[in-house]
């Protein structure tokens, strides 16, 4: 499997706006982790961006997961990009 990184941006007032979608978001991430696709994900300390590492068959799989996440569907994540990642160590 290939590793991919995902960088994204959060909306303004993210802590307030994410509340209605947070549990569904976390449940989805837990499932991705259990399925062995999600390696790790989380926000930057300042709460402006999100960073994730995925292990998937292709980039389209990662994009589908991101775009089906309630944070993307509801404008909590406002933009993102995916890049294939080569883990050197």
C-alpha positions as MATLAB code, in Angstrom:
seq = 'XXXXXXXXXXXXXXXXXXXXXXXXXXXXXXXXXXXXXXXXXXXXXXXXXXXXXXXXXXXXXXXXXXXXXXXXXXXXXXXXXXXXXXXXX';
ca = [
       0.000    0.000    0.000;
       1.063    3.545   -0.713;
       1.211    6.268    1.910;
      -0.440    9.640    1.336;
      -0.437   12.866    3.286;
      -3.434   15.151    3.503;
      -3.145   18.844    4.413;
      -6.243   20.922    4.843;
      -7.557   24.152    6.305;
     -10.258   24.708    8.896;
     -13.009   27.311    8.764;
     -13.131   30.305   11.096;
     -14.533   29.541   14.572;
     -13.850   25.844   14.049;
     -14.394   24.799   17.680;
     -17.913   26.196   17.660;
     -18.878   25.151   14.134;
     -17.611   21.560   14.313;
     -19.671   20.641   17.394;
     -22.744   19.224   15.579;
     -20.558   17.008   13.367;
     -17.759   16.032   15.746;
     -19.003   12.621   16.897;
     -19.842   11.447   13.379;
     -16.404   12.709   12.242;
     -14.598   10.859   15.058;
     -16.587    7.662   14.459;
     -15.595    7.728   10.785;
     -11.932    8.253   11.624;
     -12.061    5.374   14.120;
     -13.448    3.090   11.385;
     -10.720    4.190    8.944;
      -8.100    3.458   11.629;
      -9.596    0.024   12.361;
      -9.621   -0.718    8.619;
      -5.891    0.073    8.439;
      -6.286    3.036    6.065;
      -5.799    5.946    8.448;
      -2.378    6.075   10.101;
      -2.862    9.354   11.973;
      -4.716   12.653   11.703;
      -5.060   15.807   13.740;
      -5.127   19.591   13.808;
      -2.202   21.940   14.051;
      -1.853   23.453   17.521;
      -3.229   26.790   16.327;
      -6.346   25.051   14.966;
      -6.018   26.403   11.442;
      -4.979   23.267    9.547;
      -5.383   19.504    9.580;
      -2.704   16.934    8.720;
      -3.260   13.251    8.085;
      -1.361   10.207    6.904;
      -3.225    7.465    5.055;
      -2.152    4.095    3.699;
      -4.328    3.295    0.705;
      -4.419    1.644   -2.700;
      -4.574    4.984   -4.500;
      -5.093    8.730   -4.125;
      -8.736    8.449   -5.184;
      -9.445    6.343   -2.089;
      -8.046    9.043    0.190;
      -9.975   11.792   -1.616;
     -13.189    9.800   -1.283;
     -12.653    9.415    2.479;
     -11.950   13.136    2.901;
     -14.886   14.233    0.773;
     -17.291   11.902    2.597;
     -16.187   13.191    6.010;
     -18.809   15.364    7.731;
     -16.157   18.045    8.279;
     -15.729   18.401    4.509;
     -19.426   18.087    3.703;
     -20.316   20.804    6.217;
     -17.535   23.300    5.510;
     -15.418   22.665    8.599;
     -12.526   21.711    6.317;
     -12.447   24.435    3.687;
      -9.719   23.106    1.388;
      -7.374   20.145    1.230;
      -4.741   18.505   -0.899;
      -3.371   14.979   -1.058;
       0.182   13.990   -2.010;
       1.833   10.607   -2.282;
       4.402   10.342    0.494;
       7.684    8.443    0.536;
       8.538    7.432    4.082;
      12.344    7.559    4.246;
      12.660    6.232    7.809;
];
